[in-house]
């Protein structure tokens, strides 16, 4: 059985990689990573914190996930970060994604928040989602 977290991440990458508008906003390529890349300038996005809790019923195994995407943007370009975050939201909120080994019941955006790092002055925009999946 595939991890529900990894299955959802793969489906998010698949959905995002086919979106020309998002790719344009990110500088011509999908810049979505598991870990912060070395020697790359923002704008890029990272898979952020995630939790998966049991959401099983009497008849089906399932999970509820709270996950985030964190978009990093350079100094003075919070608009670019917000644009990328909003595009991810438009693509993923209530999207009918196909997951390996799981069925996506729903995927909803729950929050967008922007913060500025006091040391680097880089801005991050975090988009939080709630997903419910069932094992197939």
PDB file of C-alpha atoms in Angstrom:
ATOM      1  CA  UNK A   1       0.000   0.000   0.000  1.00  0.00           C
ATOM      2  CA  UNK A   2       1.238   3.470  -0.902  1.00  0.00           C
ATOM      3  CA  UNK A   3       1.473   6.084   1.837  1.00  0.00           C
ATOM      4  CA  UNK A   4      -1.485   8.472   1.675  1.00  0.00           C
ATOM      5  CA  UNK A   5       0.912  11.407   2.106  1.00  0.00           C
ATOM      6  CA  UNK A   6       3.176  10.323  -0.742  1.00  0.00           C
ATOM      7  CA  UNK A   7       0.211   9.458  -2.960  1.00  0.00           C
ATOM      8  CA  UNK A   8      -1.267  12.932  -2.480  1.00  0.00           C
ATOM      9  CA  UNK A   9       2.091  14.636  -3.069  1.00  0.00           C
ATOM     10  CA  UNK A  10       2.535  12.725  -6.333  1.00  0.00           C
ATOM     11  CA  UNK A  11      -0.969  13.721  -7.464  1.00  0.00           C
ATOM     12  CA  UNK A  12      -0.266  17.386  -6.603  1.00  0.00           C
ATOM     13  CA  UNK A  13       2.947  17.310  -8.643  1.00  0.00           C
ATOM     14  CA  UNK A  14       1.131  15.678 -11.562  1.00  0.00           C
ATOM     15  CA  UNK A  15      -1.636  18.299 -11.475  1.00  0.00           C
ATOM     16  CA  UNK A  16       0.734  21.243 -11.104  1.00  0.00           C
ATOM     17  CA  UNK A  17       3.169  20.092 -13.782  1.00  0.00           C
ATOM     18  CA  UNK A  18       0.445  20.339 -16.410  1.00  0.00           C
ATOM     19  CA  UNK A  19      -0.545  23.917 -15.624  1.00  0.00           C
ATOM     20  CA  UNK A  20       1.031  26.462 -17.976  1.00  0.00           C
ATOM     21  CA  UNK A  21      -0.027  29.447 -15.864  1.00  0.00           C
ATOM     22  CA  UNK A  22       1.631  28.106 -12.715  1.00  0.00           C
ATOM     23  CA  UNK A  23       4.784  27.187 -14.620  1.00  0.00           C
ATOM     24  CA  UNK A  24       4.952  30.709 -16.066  1.00  0.00           C
ATOM     25  CA  UNK A  25       4.504  32.245 -12.605  1.00  0.00           C
ATOM     26  CA  UNK A  26       7.394  30.085 -11.348  1.00  0.00           C
ATOM     27  CA  UNK A  27       9.792  31.199 -14.065  1.00  0.00           C
ATOM     28  CA  UNK A  28       9.224  28.576 -16.769  1.00  0.00           C
ATOM     29  CA  UNK A  29       9.426  25.322 -14.802  1.00  0.00           C
ATOM     30  CA  UNK A  30       7.565  23.731 -11.916  1.00  0.00           C
ATOM     31  CA  UNK A  31       9.677  24.558  -8.876  1.00  0.00           C
ATOM     32  CA  UNK A  32       8.004  22.407  -6.209  1.00  0.00           C
ATOM     33  CA  UNK A  33      10.384  20.568  -3.895  1.00  0.00           C
ATOM     34  CA  UNK A  34      10.438  18.331  -0.811  1.00  0.00           C
ATOM     35  CA  UNK A  35      13.429  20.184   0.660  1.00  0.00           C
ATOM     36  CA  UNK A  36      14.788  23.703   0.127  1.00  0.00           C
ATOM     37  CA  UNK A  37      16.930  23.660  -3.015  1.00  0.00           C
ATOM     38  CA  UNK A  38      20.521  24.849  -2.904  1.00  0.00           C
ATOM     39  CA  UNK A  39      21.680  27.781  -4.978  1.00  0.00           C
ATOM     40  CA  UNK A  40      18.280  28.637  -6.405  1.00  0.00           C
ATOM     41  CA  UNK A  41      16.573  31.987  -6.183  1.00  0.00           C
ATOM     42  CA  UNK A  42      12.900  32.278  -5.285  1.00  0.00           C
ATOM     43  CA  UNK A  43      10.098  31.921  -6.470  1.00  0.00           C
ATOM     44  CA  UNK A  44       9.827  28.253  -5.522  1.00  0.00           C
ATOM     45  CA  UNK A  45       7.510  26.116  -3.413  1.00  0.00           C
ATOM     46  CA  UNK A  46       8.091  23.422  -0.826  1.00  0.00           C
ATOM     47  CA  UNK A  47       5.896  20.725   0.576  1.00  0.00           C
ATOM     48  CA  UNK A  48       5.498  21.925   4.145  1.00  0.00           C
ATOM     49  CA  UNK A  49       4.227  20.318   7.305  1.00  0.00           C
ATOM     50  CA  UNK A  50       1.784  17.456   7.011  1.00  0.00           C
ATOM     51  CA  UNK A  51      -0.138  15.232   9.382  1.00  0.00           C
ATOM     52  CA  UNK A  52      -2.231  12.211   8.485  1.00  0.00           C
ATOM     53  CA  UNK A  53      -4.689  10.895  11.038  1.00  0.00           C
ATOM     54  CA  UNK A  54      -6.927   7.873  10.962  1.00  0.00           C
ATOM     55  CA  UNK A  55     -10.289   8.664   9.410  1.00  0.00           C
ATOM     56  CA  UNK A  56     -11.530   5.100   8.994  1.00  0.00           C
ATOM     57  CA  UNK A  57     -15.144   4.026   9.098  1.00  0.00           C
ATOM     58  CA  UNK A  58     -16.628   0.634   9.938  1.00  0.00           C
ATOM     59  CA  UNK A  59     -16.172  -0.459   6.338  1.00  0.00           C
ATOM     60  CA  UNK A  60     -13.318   1.621   4.864  1.00  0.00           C
ATOM     61  CA  UNK A  61      -9.804   2.637   5.892  1.00  0.00           C
ATOM     62  CA  UNK A  62      -9.085   6.299   5.414  1.00  0.00           C
ATOM     63  CA  UNK A  63      -6.991   9.273   6.419  1.00  0.00           C
ATOM     64  CA  UNK A  64      -7.493  12.948   7.059  1.00  0.00           C
ATOM     65  CA  UNK A  65      -4.465  15.006   6.084  1.00  0.00           C
ATOM     66  CA  UNK A  66      -3.588  18.555   6.986  1.00  0.00           C
ATOM     67  CA  UNK A  67      -0.875  19.646   4.581  1.00  0.00           C
ATOM     68  CA  UNK A  68       0.788  22.812   3.447  1.00  0.00           C
ATOM     69  CA  UNK A  69       2.621  24.227   0.473  1.00  0.00           C
ATOM     70  CA  UNK A  70       5.081  27.006   1.276  1.00  0.00           C
ATOM     71  CA  UNK A  71       5.920  29.452  -1.501  1.00  0.00           C
ATOM     72  CA  UNK A  72       9.140  31.442  -1.062  1.00  0.00           C
ATOM     73  CA  UNK A  73       9.672  34.703  -2.872  1.00  0.00           C
ATOM     74  CA  UNK A  74      12.503  37.203  -3.040  1.00  0.00           C
ATOM     75  CA  UNK A  75      12.596  40.533  -1.244  1.00  0.00           C
ATOM     76  CA  UNK A  76      10.071  42.929  -2.642  1.00  0.00           C
ATOM     77  CA  UNK A  77       8.129  40.291  -4.543  1.00  0.00           C
ATOM     78  CA  UNK A  78       5.362  39.255  -2.187  1.00  0.00           C
ATOM     79  CA  UNK A  79       2.952  39.706  -5.099  1.00  0.00           C
ATOM     80  CA  UNK A  80       4.775  36.940  -6.988  1.00  0.00           C
ATOM     81  CA  UNK A  81       4.516  34.618  -3.993  1.00  0.00           C
ATOM     82  CA  UNK A  82       0.849  35.351  -3.474  1.00  0.00           C
ATOM     83  CA  UNK A  83       0.168  34.801  -7.184  1.00  0.00           C
ATOM     84  CA  UNK A  84       1.819  31.370  -7.076  1.00  0.00           C
ATOM     85  CA  UNK A  85      -0.015  30.466  -3.855  1.00  0.00           C
ATOM     86  CA  UNK A  86      -3.338  31.546  -5.321  1.00  0.00           C
ATOM     87  CA  UNK A  87      -2.667  29.521  -8.471  1.00  0.00           C
ATOM     88  CA  UNK A  88      -1.926  26.407  -6.395  1.00  0.00           C
ATOM     89  CA  UNK A  89      -5.212  27.039  -4.581  1.00  0.00           C
ATOM     90  CA  UNK A  90      -7.153  27.396  -7.841  1.00  0.00           C
ATOM     91  CA  UNK A  91      -5.632  24.155  -9.137  1.00  0.00           C
ATOM     92  CA  UNK A  92      -6.050  22.050  -6.016  1.00  0.00           C
ATOM     93  CA  UNK A  93      -9.112  23.251  -4.098  1.00  0.00           C
ATOM     94  CA  UNK A  94     -11.793  20.584  -4.645  1.00  0.00           C
ATOM     95  CA  UNK A  95      -9.762  19.086  -7.520  1.00  0.00           C
ATOM     96  CA  UNK A  96     -10.605  15.503  -8.566  1.00  0.00           C
ATOM     97  CA  UNK A  97      -7.016  14.229  -8.254  1.00  0.00           C
ATOM     98  CA  UNK A  98      -6.145  10.618  -8.974  1.00  0.00           C
ATOM     99  CA  UNK A  99      -4.081   8.989  -6.194  1.00  0.00           C
ATOM    100  CA  UNK A 100      -2.175   5.716  -6.374  1.00  0.00           C
ATOM    101  CA  UNK A 101      -3.759   3.269  -3.929  1.00  0.00           C
ATOM    102  CA  UNK A 102      -6.215   5.806  -2.520  1.00  0.00           C
ATOM    103  CA  UNK A 103      -9.391   7.629  -3.457  1.00  0.00           C
ATOM    104  CA  UNK A 104      -9.521  11.347  -2.789  1.00  0.00           C
ATOM    105  CA  UNK A 105     -12.787  12.156  -1.035  1.00  0.00           C
ATOM    106  CA  UNK A 106     -12.086  15.878  -0.897  1.00  0.00           C
ATOM    107  CA  UNK A 107      -9.291  18.434  -0.897  1.00  0.00           C
ATOM    108  CA  UNK A 108     -10.037  21.918   0.415  1.00  0.00           C
ATOM    109  CA  UNK A 109      -7.938  24.997   1.035  1.00  0.00           C
ATOM    110  CA  UNK A 110      -8.254  26.068   4.663  1.00  0.00           C
ATOM    111  CA  UNK A 111      -5.846  29.011   4.976  1.00  0.00           C
ATOM    112  CA  UNK A 112      -3.370  31.276   3.178  1.00  0.00           C
ATOM    113  CA  UNK A 113      -0.868  33.177   5.323  1.00  0.00           C
ATOM    114  CA  UNK A 114       2.076  35.389   4.414  1.00  0.00           C
ATOM    115  CA  UNK A 115       5.094  36.045   6.652  1.00  0.00           C
ATOM    116  CA  UNK A 116       8.427  37.821   6.262  1.00  0.00           C
ATOM    117  CA  UNK A 117      11.643  36.326   7.643  1.00  0.00           C
ATOM    118  CA  UNK A 118      13.221  38.913   9.946  1.00  0.00           C
ATOM    119  CA  UNK A 119      16.792  37.929   9.047  1.00  0.00           C
ATOM    120  CA  UNK A 120      16.638  37.428   5.275  1.00  0.00           C
ATOM    121  CA  UNK A 121      13.606  39.608   4.507  1.00  0.00           C
ATOM    122  CA  UNK A 122      12.344  36.829   2.231  1.00  0.00           C
ATOM    123  CA  UNK A 123       8.590  36.350   2.235  1.00  0.00           C
ATOM    124  CA  UNK A 124       6.875  32.990   2.472  1.00  0.00           C
ATOM    125  CA  UNK A 125       3.258  32.342   1.644  1.00  0.00           C
ATOM    126  CA  UNK A 126       1.817  29.197   3.207  1.00  0.00           C
ATOM    127  CA  UNK A 127      -1.264  27.543   1.760  1.00  0.00           C
ATOM    128  CA  UNK A 128      -2.904  24.967   4.013  1.00  0.00           C
ATOM    129  CA  UNK A 129      -5.182  22.218   2.764  1.00  0.00           C
ATOM    130  CA  UNK A 130      -7.315  19.516   4.345  1.00  0.00           C
ATOM    131  CA  UNK A 131      -7.632  16.258   2.419  1.00  0.00           C
ATOM    132  CA  UNK A 132      -9.641  13.123   3.121  1.00  0.00           C
ATOM    133  CA  UNK A 133      -8.594   9.915   1.405  1.00  0.00           C
ATOM    134  CA  UNK A 134      -9.757   6.304   1.466  1.00  0.00           C
ATOM    135  CA  UNK A 135      -7.609   3.256   0.834  1.00  0.00           C
ATOM    136  CA  UNK A 136      -8.655   1.362  -2.317  1.00  0.00           C
TER     137      UNK A 136
END
